């Protein structure tokens, strides 16, 4: 077999389908985010698809904490948490996260992906007879963790309580079960019916595992997520979150009772055998969590900007998925046109929005995933809407009826 030819053919097929991904080489500008330099593109650009939803990656409290930690401790953690990598900064951050979610304990991982993969994989592998019931639109990290565990699993229709209950009712009441789902789903921006899922978990003797990665920092009076906003944190067995989105840094975590966290700490290979996050990162994340526990300015500004962008898109009839969250999926429905619009926005308008194509989303639902932030200006919004309107006309894409004013 000619391996190089095989790789090239597969990549050419991906390019021809419009699903080949290219990296924009970005350098964010401290203090002026969402502005950045695109080194392999047009130069100065505005980023409209970042998961740094609140701009906390630029916040003075975060940067000061990281500078101080670097001066205080040096660059790295020194090893895995079990050997030499548990630092005072890690312990402090875990305490902040446990407090944020009203839990006894929290456990840090190197990313949200690893947190899901390691925790679900360990629970599935080590709890005898466990069945994991997974929402159909769960993130790849959750799917991979469940698959890796080799435990029994059932996929329930997305946010469909009737389907979930039917699957729970078909299992023995005393059999171990875990319901795995997300609060805010990252591609459509919809929100799970958490209270009703908890009701079903109580009725059918199931644990609950809630991924809040696209909600922590953004919702709730202290940024604890949708579960905090709805007063449900105490009803959830495990809350999983990330430090790499609204908190603006890097890392993932779970929050749960002390025994469960200790169980994962003791048995999860994805925790045991990986080098710990640098103390500088832990210190910066702790500063972000602390700030957003007490400050509502960022969340209020974020919600205002999201509502403004939605209204402006409605005014020109651009189709986007209506949802109660902060993610605005502008629907293109064609992979080639989606990539063309993304490329043209970058080249001609200096607007960076990555196309979201298959396999991230199903074929026929290709989209631009727009994430407004409180650090986008009114001028930024004007420029974005004007550019999108021009390209929508150029590509002869369908529009929504425009409501009478």
Short mmCIF file of C-alpha atoms in Angstrom, two decimals:
data_model
loop_
_atom_site.label_atom_id
_atom_site.label_comp_id
_atom_site.label_asym_id
_atom_site.label_seq_id
_atom_site.Cartn_x
_atom_site.Cartn_y
_atom_site.Cartn_z
CA UNK A 1 0.00 0.00 0.00
CA UNK A 2 1.23 3.48 -0.82
CA UNK A 3 0.36 5.21 2.44
CA UNK A 4 1.10 8.73 1.24
CA UNK A 5 -1.18 8.32 -1.77
CA UNK A 6 -3.94 7.03 0.50
CA UNK A 7 -3.64 10.01 2.82
CA UNK A 8 -3.60 12.43 -0.12
CA UNK A 9 -6.68 10.86 -1.72
CA UNK A 10 -8.62 11.06 1.52
CA UNK A 11 -7.64 14.69 1.99
CA UNK A 12 -8.55 15.55 -1.61
CA UNK A 13 -11.98 13.99 -1.08
CA UNK A 14 -12.40 16.13 2.03
CA UNK A 15 -11.44 19.26 0.10
CA UNK A 16 -13.81 18.47 -2.77
CA UNK A 17 -16.71 18.07 -0.35
CA UNK A 18 -16.06 21.47 1.19
CA UNK A 19 -15.27 19.93 4.59
CA UNK A 20 -11.48 20.39 4.69
CA UNK A 21 -10.41 22.58 7.61
CA UNK A 22 -7.73 25.22 7.36
CA UNK A 23 -6.22 27.01 10.32
CA UNK A 24 -6.11 30.76 10.55
CA UNK A 25 -2.88 31.67 12.31
CA UNK A 26 -4.21 34.17 14.83
CA UNK A 27 -2.44 36.36 17.35
CA UNK A 28 -4.90 37.91 19.76
CA UNK A 29 -4.24 41.47 20.90
CA UNK A 30 -4.08 41.87 24.66
CA UNK A 31 -6.47 44.54 25.80
CA UNK A 32 -8.25 44.92 22.46
CA UNK A 33 -9.78 41.46 21.96
CA UNK A 34 -11.72 40.51 19.76
CA UNK A 35 -9.09 42.13 17.54
CA UNK A 36 -6.28 39.89 16.33
CA UNK A 37 -3.62 39.55 13.65
CA UNK A 38 -4.10 36.77 11.10
CA UNK A 39 -0.53 35.96 10.08
CA UNK A 40 -1.51 33.70 7.18
CA UNK A 41 -4.33 35.94 6.03
CA UNK A 42 -5.26 39.59 5.62
CA UNK A 43 -3.60 40.93 8.75
CA UNK A 44 -5.84 42.68 11.27
CA UNK A 45 -9.16 40.88 11.83
CA UNK A 46 -12.09 40.74 14.26
CA UNK A 47 -12.88 37.34 15.79
CA UNK A 48 -16.58 36.42 15.90
CA UNK A 49 -16.42 32.72 16.77
CA UNK A 50 -14.37 32.53 19.96
CA UNK A 51 -15.50 30.48 22.95
CA UNK A 52 -13.81 33.06 25.19
CA UNK A 53 -17.38 34.27 25.53
CA UNK A 54 -16.78 37.09 28.02
CA UNK A 55 -13.27 38.12 27.04
CA UNK A 56 -11.93 36.85 30.38
CA UNK A 57 -8.75 35.73 28.64
CA UNK A 58 -7.91 39.44 28.53
CA UNK A 59 -9.17 40.44 31.99
CA UNK A 60 -6.63 42.30 34.16
CA UNK A 61 -7.39 40.13 37.22
CA UNK A 62 -6.63 36.98 35.25
CA UNK A 63 -3.46 38.31 33.67
CA UNK A 64 -2.16 39.67 36.99
CA UNK A 65 -2.81 36.33 38.72
CA UNK A 66 -0.93 34.47 35.99
CA UNK A 67 2.02 36.86 36.03
CA UNK A 68 2.24 36.60 39.82
CA UNK A 69 2.05 32.80 39.72
CA UNK A 70 4.78 32.64 37.08
CA UNK A 71 7.05 34.80 39.22
CA UNK A 72 6.15 32.83 42.34
CA UNK A 73 6.31 29.23 41.06
CA UNK A 74 7.93 29.09 37.62
CA UNK A 75 6.51 27.63 34.43
CA UNK A 76 5.39 24.03 34.89
CA UNK A 77 3.68 21.84 37.47
CA UNK A 78 6.55 19.35 37.59
CA UNK A 79 4.67 16.16 36.84
CA UNK A 80 1.43 14.32 37.30
CA UNK A 81 -0.77 15.21 40.25
CA UNK A 82 0.12 11.90 41.93
CA UNK A 83 3.88 12.30 41.71
CA UNK A 84 4.89 15.94 41.98
CA UNK A 85 2.30 18.05 40.22
CA UNK A 86 -0.27 18.90 42.89
CA UNK A 87 0.41 22.53 43.74
CA UNK A 88 -1.21 25.00 46.10
CA UNK A 89 -2.76 26.72 43.07
CA UNK A 90 -4.47 23.50 41.98
CA UNK A 91 -5.94 22.97 45.43
CA UNK A 92 -7.17 26.55 45.63
CA UNK A 93 -8.81 26.32 42.20
CA UNK A 94 -10.57 23.07 43.09
CA UNK A 95 -11.93 24.73 46.24
CA UNK A 96 -13.25 27.66 44.17
CA UNK A 97 -14.96 25.27 41.74
CA UNK A 98 -16.53 23.15 44.47
CA UNK A 99 -17.91 26.33 46.02
CA UNK A 100 -19.16 27.60 42.64
CA UNK A 101 -21.31 24.50 42.16
CA UNK A 102 -22.31 23.94 45.78
CA UNK A 103 -20.50 20.59 45.94
CA UNK A 104 -18.19 19.00 48.49
CA UNK A 105 -15.31 18.64 46.08
CA UNK A 106 -13.96 19.26 42.60
CA UNK A 107 -11.28 17.62 40.48
CA UNK A 108 -9.18 19.31 37.78
CA UNK A 109 -8.29 17.86 34.40
CA UNK A 110 -6.17 19.19 31.56
CA UNK A 111 -9.24 19.95 29.42
CA UNK A 112 -13.01 19.63 29.36
CA UNK A 113 -12.60 16.84 26.79
CA UNK A 114 -10.40 14.86 29.16
CA UNK A 115 -12.74 15.53 32.09
CA UNK A 116 -15.66 13.99 30.19
CA UNK A 117 -13.68 11.14 28.67
CA UNK A 118 -11.97 10.17 31.92
CA UNK A 119 -14.96 10.53 34.24
CA UNK A 120 -17.59 8.83 32.10
CA UNK A 121 -15.10 6.19 31.03
CA UNK A 122 -14.18 5.40 34.62
CA UNK A 123 -17.73 5.36 35.96
CA UNK A 124 -18.86 3.13 33.09
CA UNK A 125 -15.94 0.74 33.40
CA UNK A 126 -15.95 0.36 37.18
CA UNK A 127 -19.60 0.41 38.28
CA UNK A 128 -20.87 -3.16 37.78
CA UNK A 129 -23.88 -3.40 35.49
CA UNK A 130 -24.12 0.35 34.84
CA UNK A 131 -26.19 1.56 31.89
CA UNK A 132 -25.38 5.05 30.63
CA UNK A 133 -28.24 6.86 28.92
CA UNK A 134 -26.70 9.48 26.64
CA UNK A 135 -28.44 12.37 24.86
CA UNK A 136 -28.17 11.96 21.08
CA UNK A 137 -26.37 15.30 20.68
CA UNK A 138 -23.81 14.88 23.44
CA UNK A 139 -20.29 16.10 22.75
CA UNK A 140 -17.70 13.79 21.19
CA UNK A 141 -15.78 13.69 24.49
CA UNK A 142 -18.81 12.24 26.27
CA UNK A 143 -19.44 9.75 23.46
CA UNK A 144 -15.81 8.62 23.49
CA UNK A 145 -15.74 8.24 27.26
CA UNK A 146 -18.89 6.13 27.24
CA UNK A 147 -17.62 4.03 24.33
CA UNK A 148 -14.24 3.55 26.01
CA UNK A 149 -15.92 2.27 29.18
CA UNK A 150 -17.49 -0.64 27.26
CA UNK A 151 -20.51 -0.45 29.55
CA UNK A 152 -24.11 -0.82 28.37
CA UNK A 153 -25.33 2.38 26.76
CA UNK A 154 -28.52 3.71 25.28
CA UNK A 155 -28.94 6.85 23.17
CA UNK A 156 -32.08 8.85 23.85
CA UNK A 157 -33.52 11.37 21.42
CA UNK A 158 -32.22 14.86 21.96
CA UNK A 159 -33.99 16.57 24.89
CA UNK A 160 -36.88 14.09 24.49
CA UNK A 161 -38.20 13.31 27.97
CA UNK A 162 -40.68 10.71 26.75
CA UNK A 163 -37.96 8.74 25.00
CA UNK A 164 -35.69 9.00 28.04
CA UNK A 165 -38.42 7.80 30.36
CA UNK A 166 -39.29 4.87 28.10
CA UNK A 167 -35.67 3.73 28.14
CA UNK A 168 -35.39 4.16 31.91
CA UNK A 169 -38.64 2.30 32.53
CA UNK A 170 -37.41 -0.66 30.48
CA UNK A 171 -34.46 -1.15 32.84
CA UNK A 172 -34.75 -2.83 36.26
CA UNK A 173 -35.44 -0.21 38.93
CA UNK A 174 -32.55 -1.38 41.12
CA UNK A 175 -30.04 -1.57 38.24
CA UNK A 176 -27.38 1.18 38.23
CA UNK A 177 -28.02 3.92 35.69
CA UNK A 178 -26.49 7.25 34.74
CA UNK A 179 -28.13 9.95 32.58
CA UNK A 180 -25.51 11.96 30.67
CA UNK A 181 -26.48 15.24 29.03
CA UNK A 182 -25.47 18.86 28.45
CA UNK A 183 -27.07 22.10 29.59
CA UNK A 184 -26.33 24.35 26.59
CA UNK A 185 -25.67 22.45 23.36
CA UNK A 186 -22.87 24.11 21.47
CA UNK A 187 -24.02 23.82 17.86
CA UNK A 188 -27.76 24.64 18.12
CA UNK A 189 -27.60 26.64 21.37
CA UNK A 190 -30.65 24.94 22.90
CA UNK A 191 -30.95 24.11 26.59
CA UNK A 192 -31.81 20.82 28.28
CA UNK A 193 -34.88 20.45 30.55
CA UNK A 194 -32.68 19.81 33.57
CA UNK A 195 -35.41 19.78 36.23
CA UNK A 196 -37.51 17.22 34.38
CA UNK A 197 -34.45 15.04 33.75
CA UNK A 198 -33.68 15.14 37.48
CA UNK A 199 -37.29 14.15 38.19
CA UNK A 200 -36.86 11.10 35.97
CA UNK A 201 -33.54 10.28 37.60
CA UNK A 202 -35.20 10.33 41.03
CA UNK A 203 -38.10 8.21 39.82
CA UNK A 204 -35.93 5.56 38.19
CA UNK A 205 -32.99 5.51 40.61
CA UNK A 206 -30.41 7.03 38.24
CA UNK A 207 -27.37 9.23 38.69
CA UNK A 208 -27.07 12.40 36.61
CA UNK A 209 -24.05 13.77 34.76
CA UNK A 210 -24.41 17.33 33.45
CA UNK A 211 -21.92 18.92 31.06
CA UNK A 212 -22.07 22.69 31.66
CA UNK A 213 -19.06 23.69 29.55
CA UNK A 214 -21.00 26.22 27.44
CA UNK A 215 -22.82 27.62 30.47
CA UNK A 216 -20.36 28.07 33.34
CA UNK A 217 -19.47 31.71 33.83
CA UNK A 218 -22.39 32.81 31.64
CA UNK A 219 -25.52 31.86 33.58
CA UNK A 220 -26.59 31.94 37.20
CA UNK A 221 -26.07 34.67 39.79
CA UNK A 222 -22.43 33.58 40.33
CA UNK A 223 -21.73 32.00 36.96
CA UNK A 224 -22.44 28.45 38.08
CA UNK A 225 -24.32 27.64 34.87
CA UNK A 226 -27.88 26.77 33.94
CA UNK A 227 -28.22 24.45 36.94
CA UNK A 228 -27.38 27.32 39.28
CA UNK A 229 -29.75 29.67 37.46
CA UNK A 230 -32.57 27.17 37.91
CA UNK A 231 -31.67 26.18 41.49
CA UNK A 232 -30.87 22.58 40.58
CA UNK A 233 -27.19 22.07 41.42
CA UNK A 234 -27.96 19.99 44.50
CA UNK A 235 -29.99 17.53 42.42
CA UNK A 236 -27.13 16.63 40.06
CA UNK A 237 -24.66 13.87 40.83
CA UNK A 238 -21.82 15.28 38.72
CA UNK A 239 -21.42 18.72 37.15
CA UNK A 240 -18.66 18.96 34.56
CA UNK A 241 -17.26 22.22 33.28
CA UNK A 242 -14.41 23.88 31.47
CA UNK A 243 -12.01 26.70 32.24
CA UNK A 244 -11.29 27.30 28.55
CA UNK A 245 -14.48 29.06 27.48
CA UNK A 246 -16.22 31.74 29.57
CA UNK A 247 -13.44 31.60 32.19
CA UNK A 248 -10.95 32.38 29.42
CA UNK A 249 -8.05 30.09 30.38
CA UNK A 250 -7.64 26.30 30.02
CA UNK A 251 -8.61 23.07 31.73
CA UNK A 252 -11.64 21.04 32.71
CA UNK A 253 -13.15 19.77 35.92
CA UNK A 254 -15.88 17.86 37.66
CA UNK A 255 -17.71 18.91 40.82
CA UNK A 256 -19.45 16.29 42.95
CA UNK A 257 -19.44 14.81 46.43
CA UNK A 258 -16.03 14.12 47.94
CA UNK A 259 -16.26 10.33 47.64
CA UNK A 260 -17.09 10.38 43.91
CA UNK A 261 -14.29 12.86 43.16
CA UNK A 262 -11.86 10.73 45.15
CA UNK A 263 -13.03 7.66 43.22
CA UNK A 264 -12.30 9.35 39.88
CA UNK A 265 -8.99 10.70 41.18
CA UNK A 266 -7.96 7.20 42.21
CA UNK A 267 -9.06 5.22 39.16
CA UNK A 268 -9.23 7.49 36.07
CA UNK A 269 -6.23 6.94 33.80
CA UNK A 270 -6.88 10.28 32.08
CA UNK A 271 -6.21 11.95 35.41
CA UNK A 272 -3.51 9.69 36.86
CA UNK A 273 -1.11 9.55 33.93
CA UNK A 274 -1.05 13.11 32.59
CA UNK A 275 1.04 16.10 33.61
CA UNK A 276 -0.88 18.62 35.69
CA UNK A 277 -1.90 22.03 34.42
CA UNK A 278 0.78 24.68 35.02
CA UNK A 279 0.20 26.59 38.27
CA UNK A 280 0.05 29.80 36.24
CA UNK A 281 -3.01 28.45 34.39
CA UNK A 282 -4.65 27.31 37.62
CA UNK A 283 -4.05 30.71 39.21
CA UNK A 284 -5.52 32.53 36.21
CA UNK A 285 -8.56 30.28 36.15
CA UNK A 286 -9.15 30.77 39.88
CA UNK A 287 -9.01 34.53 39.37
CA UNK A 288 -11.59 34.31 36.58
CA UNK A 289 -13.91 32.12 38.66
CA UNK A 290 -13.62 34.44 41.67
CA UNK A 291 -14.27 37.54 39.57
CA UNK A 292 -17.36 36.15 37.86
CA UNK A 293 -18.81 34.96 41.17
CA UNK A 294 -19.21 38.59 42.20
CA UNK A 295 -19.37 40.56 38.94
CA UNK A 296 -22.48 40.56 36.75
CA UNK A 297 -21.17 43.23 34.37
CA UNK A 298 -19.73 40.76 31.88
CA UNK A 299 -22.83 38.53 31.84
CA UNK A 300 -25.18 41.50 31.40
CA UNK A 301 -23.09 42.95 28.57
CA UNK A 302 -22.90 39.57 26.92
CA UNK A 303 -26.67 39.05 26.95
CA UNK A 304 -27.23 42.55 25.58
CA UNK A 305 -24.83 42.03 22.68
CA UNK A 306 -26.29 38.61 21.81
CA UNK A 307 -29.80 40.07 21.69
CA UNK A 308 -28.60 42.93 19.49
CA UNK A 309 -26.97 40.63 16.94
CA UNK A 310 -30.08 38.41 16.80
CA UNK A 311 -32.30 41.45 16.18
CA UNK A 312 -30.02 42.77 13.44
CA UNK A 313 -30.00 39.40 11.66
CA UNK A 314 -33.79 39.23 11.90
CA UNK A 315 -34.03 42.69 10.38
CA UNK A 316 -32.32 41.50 7.18
CA UNK A 317 -33.92 38.05 7.14
CA UNK A 318 -30.82 35.94 7.72
CA UNK A 319 -31.87 32.49 8.98
CA UNK A 320 -30.52 31.56 12.38
CA UNK A 321 -31.63 29.03 14.95
CA UNK A 322 -33.79 30.66 17.60
CA UNK A 323 -32.67 29.41 20.99
CA UNK A 324 -32.66 30.63 24.59
CA UNK A 325 -28.86 30.56 24.77
CA UNK A 326 -25.99 32.74 23.64
CA UNK A 327 -24.84 30.87 20.53
CA UNK A 328 -26.15 32.14 17.17
CA UNK A 329 -26.00 29.48 14.43
CA UNK A 330 -26.54 31.23 11.08
CA UNK A 331 -27.74 28.50 8.75
CA UNK A 332 -26.17 28.12 5.30
CA UNK A 333 -27.07 24.52 4.49
CA UNK A 334 -24.35 23.97 1.90
CA UNK A 335 -20.73 23.03 2.77
CA UNK A 336 -19.11 24.71 -0.23
CA UNK A 337 -21.04 27.97 0.20
CA UNK A 338 -20.43 27.88 3.94
CA UNK A 339 -16.68 27.67 3.42
CA UNK A 340 -16.84 30.31 0.65
CA UNK A 341 -18.63 32.74 2.96
CA UNK A 342 -16.13 32.08 5.75
CA UNK A 343 -13.15 32.52 3.42
CA UNK A 344 -14.59 35.70 1.91
CA UNK A 345 -15.43 37.20 5.28
CA UNK A 346 -11.81 36.75 6.29
CA UNK A 347 -10.18 37.84 3.03
CA UNK A 348 -12.41 40.77 2.04
CA UNK A 349 -14.00 41.89 5.30
CA UNK A 350 -11.37 40.92 7.91
CA UNK A 351 -14.00 39.01 9.89
CA UNK A 352 -12.99 35.61 11.25
CA UNK A 353 -15.81 33.03 11.57
CA UNK A 354 -14.97 29.39 10.99
CA UNK A 355 -17.45 27.33 8.91
CA UNK A 356 -19.12 24.50 10.82
CA UNK A 357 -19.53 21.58 8.44
CA UNK A 358 -19.88 17.80 8.63
CA UNK A 359 -18.98 15.82 10.75
CA UNK A 360 -19.36 18.45 13.46
CA UNK A 361 -22.97 18.95 12.31
CA UNK A 362 -25.15 16.76 10.05
CA UNK A 363 -24.90 17.27 6.29
CA UNK A 364 -27.36 19.89 5.11
CA UNK A 365 -27.11 21.89 8.34
CA UNK A 366 -23.81 23.66 7.65
CA UNK A 367 -23.61 26.96 9.45
CA UNK A 368 -21.62 29.91 10.72
CA UNK A 369 -21.49 29.72 14.51
CA UNK A 370 -21.44 33.30 15.79
CA UNK A 371 -20.58 34.06 19.41
CA UNK A 372 -21.10 37.73 20.29
CA UNK A 373 -19.30 38.97 23.37
CA UNK A 374 -19.43 42.06 25.57
CA UNK A 375 -16.13 43.17 24.07
CA UNK A 376 -17.58 43.44 20.54
CA UNK A 377 -18.42 47.06 19.78
CA UNK A 378 -21.47 48.51 18.04
CA UNK A 379 -19.21 49.20 15.05
CA UNK A 380 -18.16 45.55 15.03
CA UNK A 381 -21.82 44.50 14.87
CA UNK A 382 -22.53 46.94 12.02
CA UNK A 383 -19.61 45.59 10.01
CA UNK A 384 -20.56 41.95 10.61
CA UNK A 385 -24.20 42.40 9.57
CA UNK A 386 -23.31 44.41 6.48
CA UNK A 387 -20.78 41.80 5.31
CA UNK A 388 -23.18 38.91 5.90
CA UNK A 389 -25.94 40.64 3.97
CA UNK A 390 -23.63 41.20 1.01
CA UNK A 391 -22.50 37.58 0.94
CA UNK A 392 -26.00 36.20 1.43
CA UNK A 393 -27.06 38.06 -1.72
CA UNK A 394 -23.97 36.98 -3.62
CA UNK A 395 -24.55 33.31 -2.76
CA UNK A 396 -28.28 33.53 -3.51
CA UNK A 397 -29.18 31.97 -0.16
CA UNK A 398 -32.69 31.86 1.23
CA UNK A 399 -33.83 34.43 3.75
CA UNK A 400 -36.51 34.52 6.39
CA UNK A 401 -39.57 36.70 5.95
CA UNK A 402 -38.81 40.04 7.58
CA UNK A 403 -41.34 40.96 10.24
CA UNK A 404 -43.18 44.25 9.83
CA UNK A 405 -41.70 47.00 11.94
#
